[in-house]
Short mmCIF file of C-alpha atoms in Angstrom, two decimals:
data_model
loop_
_atom_site.label_atom_id
_atom_site.label_comp_id
_atom_site.label_asym_id
_atom_site.label_seq_id
_atom_site.Cartn_x
_atom_site.Cartn_y
_atom_site.Cartn_z
CA MET A 1 157.65 134.32 146.26
CA ASP A 2 156.25 132.55 149.30
CA PHE A 3 156.50 134.21 152.69
CA THR A 4 159.44 132.06 153.93
CA LYS A 5 161.55 133.24 150.99
CA TYR A 6 160.63 136.78 151.66
CA VAL A 7 161.66 136.49 155.36
CA SER A 8 164.95 134.95 154.10
CA LEU A 9 165.45 138.01 151.80
CA LEU A 10 165.00 140.30 154.84
CA SER A 11 167.00 138.31 157.35
CA SER A 12 169.93 137.72 155.07
CA ARG A 13 169.80 141.18 153.54
CA GLY A 14 170.79 139.58 150.39
CA LEU A 15 169.33 138.62 147.01
CA TYR A 16 169.39 134.92 146.18
CA PHE A 17 170.94 133.97 142.84
CA THR A 18 170.13 130.44 141.62
CA ARG A 19 172.71 128.31 139.70
CA THR A 20 171.38 127.96 136.17
CA ASP A 21 171.61 124.18 136.03
CA CYS A 22 169.03 124.04 138.88
CA PHE A 23 166.20 125.64 136.85
CA GLU A 24 163.32 123.42 135.70
CA ASP A 25 163.87 124.64 132.16
CA ILE A 26 166.39 122.21 130.63
CA PHE A 27 167.02 124.69 127.81
CA GLU A 28 168.64 127.19 130.21
CA GLY A 29 171.88 128.27 128.61
CA ALA A 30 171.22 126.14 125.51
CA LYS A 31 172.47 127.17 122.08
CA GLY A 32 169.75 125.45 120.11
CA LEU A 33 167.82 122.28 119.45
CA LYS A 34 169.73 118.97 119.41
CA LYS A 35 168.32 118.01 116.00
CA ASN A 36 169.93 121.16 114.55
CA LYS A 37 173.36 120.65 116.15
CA ALA A 38 174.97 119.26 112.98
CA LYS A 39 174.48 122.64 111.20
CA TRP A 40 175.91 124.47 114.25
CA ASP A 41 178.92 122.06 114.38
CA SER A 42 179.52 122.56 110.71
CA HIS A 43 179.54 126.36 111.04
CA TYR A 44 181.96 126.39 113.88
CA LEU A 45 184.29 123.79 112.41
CA GLU A 46 184.63 125.97 109.37
CA PHE A 47 185.14 128.97 111.51
CA PHE A 48 187.87 127.29 113.56
CA ARG A 49 189.57 125.98 110.36
CA SER A 50 189.67 129.45 108.90
CA ALA A 51 190.95 130.96 112.18
CA ILE A 52 193.74 128.40 112.41
CA LYS A 53 194.79 128.75 108.77
CA ASN A 54 194.72 132.53 108.97
CA PRO A 55 196.67 133.42 112.25
CA PRO A 56 197.45 137.07 113.18
CA GLU A 57 200.08 138.96 111.34
CA GLY A 58 203.52 137.78 112.25
CA TYR A 59 202.49 134.17 112.61
CA LYS A 60 202.48 131.38 110.03
CA CYS A 61 200.35 128.28 109.98
CA GLU A 62 202.51 125.27 109.34
CA LEU A 63 199.93 122.59 110.08
CA SER A 64 198.73 120.11 107.45
CA ASP A 65 195.02 119.97 106.51
CA SER A 66 194.52 116.87 108.67
CA GLU A 67 196.19 118.69 111.65
CA VAL A 68 194.05 121.75 111.07
CA ASP A 69 191.00 119.46 111.09
CA GLU A 70 192.16 117.83 114.26
CA GLN A 71 192.69 121.20 115.99
CA ALA A 72 189.26 122.42 114.78
CA GLN A 73 187.56 119.32 116.13
CA ARG A 74 189.28 119.80 119.53
CA LEU A 75 188.12 123.42 119.68
CA LEU A 76 184.58 122.37 118.89
CA SER A 77 184.69 119.79 121.74
CA ASP A 78 186.05 122.43 124.06
CA LEU A 79 183.22 124.80 123.02
CA GLU A 80 180.62 122.14 123.93
CA ALA A 81 182.22 121.16 127.17
CA GLY A 82 182.53 124.84 128.11
CA GLY A 83 178.78 125.29 127.50
CA GLU A 84 177.94 122.56 129.99
CA ALA A 85 180.38 123.87 132.55
CA HIS A 86 179.08 127.39 132.12
CA LYS A 87 175.78 126.35 133.60
CA ARG A 88 177.46 125.41 136.86
CA ARG A 89 179.17 128.79 137.28
CA THR A 90 176.32 131.11 136.17
CA PHE A 91 173.97 132.40 138.84
CA VAL A 92 170.76 134.33 138.09
CA SER A 93 168.07 136.35 139.89
CA CYS A 94 164.83 136.41 137.87
CA TRP A 95 162.30 139.22 137.69
CA HIS A 96 159.05 139.82 135.82
CA GLU A 97 158.75 143.12 133.89
CA SER A 98 155.31 144.75 133.86
CA GLU A 99 153.47 147.79 134.90
CA HIS A 100 150.76 145.65 136.48
CA GLU A 101 150.50 142.50 138.49
CA SER A 102 150.36 139.25 136.56
CA GLU A 103 147.76 136.64 137.53
CA ALA A 104 149.80 134.10 135.63
CA MET A 105 152.94 134.95 137.65
CA TRP A 106 151.07 134.54 140.94
CA ARG A 107 150.01 131.08 139.82
CA LEU A 108 153.40 130.02 138.52
CA TYR A 109 155.64 131.27 141.24
CA SER A 110 153.61 131.13 144.37
CA SER A 111 151.11 128.37 143.42
CA PHE A 112 148.55 131.07 144.32
CA LEU A 113 149.37 130.57 147.95
CA ALA A 114 147.68 132.81 150.63
CA ASN A 115 151.05 133.49 152.12
CA ALA A 116 152.87 134.77 149.07
CA VAL A 117 154.18 138.24 148.30
CA ALA A 118 155.56 140.05 145.25
CA VAL A 119 158.30 142.65 145.54
CA ARG A 120 158.27 145.61 143.22
CA THR A 121 161.44 147.22 142.19
CA SER A 122 162.93 149.07 139.08
CA TYR A 123 166.04 148.50 136.97
CA GLN A 124 167.74 151.47 138.72
CA SER A 125 166.86 150.27 142.16
CA LEU A 126 168.06 146.67 141.46
CA TYR A 127 171.35 148.01 140.06
CA VAL A 128 171.99 150.41 142.93
CA SER A 129 170.94 147.97 145.62
CA LEU A 130 173.54 145.52 144.36
CA GLY A 131 176.22 148.12 144.76
CA ARG A 132 176.47 149.04 141.10
CA ASP A 133 178.59 145.94 140.82
CA PRO A 134 180.17 145.77 137.29
CA SER A 135 180.41 141.99 137.55
CA ILE A 136 176.56 141.71 137.73
CA ASP A 137 174.85 142.09 134.39
CA ILE A 138 171.18 143.14 134.32
CA GLY A 139 169.00 142.90 131.23
CA ARG A 140 165.97 141.55 129.42
CA ILE A 141 165.56 138.07 128.16
CA LYS A 142 165.04 137.81 124.34
CA TYR A 143 162.65 135.07 123.25
CA ILE A 144 163.53 133.26 120.09
CA ASP A 145 162.28 130.46 117.94
CA LEU A 146 164.84 127.81 118.28
CA LYS A 147 163.47 125.98 115.27
CA LYS A 148 164.84 128.77 113.17
CA ASN A 149 167.50 130.33 115.26
CA TYR A 150 170.42 129.59 117.59
CA ALA A 151 171.49 131.38 120.74
CA GLY A 152 174.97 132.85 120.26
CA VAL A 153 177.94 131.63 122.29
CA ASN A 154 177.92 134.78 124.42
CA ASP A 155 174.23 135.27 124.79
CA ALA A 156 172.84 131.75 125.54
CA PHE A 157 171.75 132.82 129.11
CA TRP A 158 169.89 135.85 127.62
CA ARG A 159 167.86 133.79 125.26
CA LYS A 160 164.76 131.55 125.90
CA ARG A 161 162.25 129.79 123.82
CA LYS A 162 159.13 131.61 122.55
CA SER A 163 157.03 129.35 124.87
CA PHE A 164 158.33 131.44 127.87
CA GLU A 165 157.45 134.81 126.43
CA HIS A 166 154.71 135.32 129.00
CA GLU A 167 157.39 135.59 131.70
CA ARG A 168 158.68 138.92 130.33
CA GLU A 169 161.83 138.19 132.30
CA VAL A 170 164.57 140.63 133.38
CA ARG A 171 167.46 138.96 135.06
CA ALA A 172 170.55 139.83 137.03
CA LEU A 173 173.33 137.41 136.16
CA LEU A 174 176.83 136.82 137.59
CA LEU A 175 179.67 134.32 137.10
CA ASP A 176 181.29 132.57 140.04
CA PHE A 177 184.01 130.06 139.29
CA GLU A 178 184.57 129.06 142.99
CA CYS A 179 181.07 128.64 144.37
CA GLN A 180 179.91 124.97 144.38
CA ASP A 181 176.47 125.56 145.98
CA LEU A 182 173.19 125.52 144.17
CA GLY A 183 172.80 129.16 144.72
CA LYS A 184 174.35 132.15 146.46
CA ILE A 185 173.14 135.18 148.42
CA VAL A 186 174.48 138.48 147.18
CA PRO A 187 174.46 141.34 149.69
CA CYS A 188 171.77 143.87 148.77
CA ALA A 189 170.61 147.15 150.17
CA LEU A 190 166.94 146.25 150.80
CA GLU A 191 165.89 149.84 151.52
CA VAL A 192 166.81 150.60 147.89
CA LEU A 193 165.63 147.28 146.35
CA ILE A 194 162.17 147.07 147.76
CA GLU A 195 159.93 149.85 146.53
CA GLU A 196 156.61 148.15 147.40
CA VAL A 197 155.31 144.78 148.54
CA PHE A 198 152.12 143.26 147.11
CA LEU A 199 150.19 140.46 148.85
CA SER A 200 148.76 137.42 147.21
CA PRO A 201 145.19 137.68 145.88
CA LYS A 202 144.37 134.78 148.29
CA ALA A 203 145.92 136.56 151.37
CA PRO A 204 143.69 136.89 154.42
CA PRO A 205 143.45 140.22 156.31
CA TRP A 206 145.69 139.08 159.10
CA PHE A 207 148.50 138.49 156.59
CA VAL A 208 148.84 142.24 156.03
CA ARG A 209 149.65 142.73 159.69
CA LEU A 210 152.15 139.89 159.72
CA VAL A 211 154.09 141.24 156.75
CA ASN A 212 154.13 144.74 158.27
CA ASP A 213 155.33 143.33 161.56
CA VAL A 214 158.12 141.42 159.86
CA ASN A 215 159.17 144.47 157.88
CA GLU A 216 159.36 146.56 161.05
CA LYS A 217 161.46 143.79 162.80
CA TYR A 218 164.03 143.94 159.98
CA GLY A 219 163.94 147.71 159.58
CA VAL A 220 162.29 147.78 156.17
CA THR A 221 159.93 150.68 155.66
CA VAL A 222 157.88 149.99 152.50
CA LYS A 223 154.26 150.19 151.45
CA VAL A 224 152.45 146.88 151.75
CA SER A 225 149.54 146.68 149.31
CA PRO A 226 146.74 144.19 148.67
CA SER A 227 146.76 142.58 145.24
CA GLU A 228 145.06 144.54 142.50
CA LEU A 229 143.23 141.27 141.58
CA VAL A 230 141.04 141.46 144.63
CA GLU A 231 139.23 144.66 143.46
CA GLU A 232 135.52 144.23 143.17
CA PRO A 233 133.69 144.82 139.92
CA PHE A 234 130.23 146.39 139.34
CA PHE A 235 127.76 145.44 136.54
#
């Protein structure tokens, strides 16, 4: 992240979760490719018809075939509308999983700015820092080929296209039916969350002092390290 976002993290003592319809990836939360939607619709129409015709024990379906079809179509429409609405009530904090720095991540998420930082944490630290909140799910993204597969109804926000596999994303996800903002800050124990801070490969020497000064101001005692990418080779 750039330095201003890092300062915001410290000053707010909270982790920013972005509403999923604000991401650049228009496939966020998508179930599949539009050209394959007819097959998806056919599957769920048959599923809904079967469910309507075979109610739980003790109930009897007294609808005609045309009424069953009408109800199935309505349920399919509700499913689609719900998918769009779900994007506006789902909020996500995105992380990159790796044992090492990623040159690609520096480029993508900081534009390789001199005043950018990367925060290192772990699953356990992220989970504990958010108060072990059971309403916040944390997990890995699974990358799938949407030409051959669909994302299930309940895991659409945990699936991405293969083209994004380089991100190796781990995300924290929560639902909020009341928030109308483009994102929300969730209170976070920074002393637990932040295990180490790495500076941009482009960072000048004075930037180290600045980050340490800001950390001290906000009571955050963590190691501030230069990027691994600035190490010098020998030949």
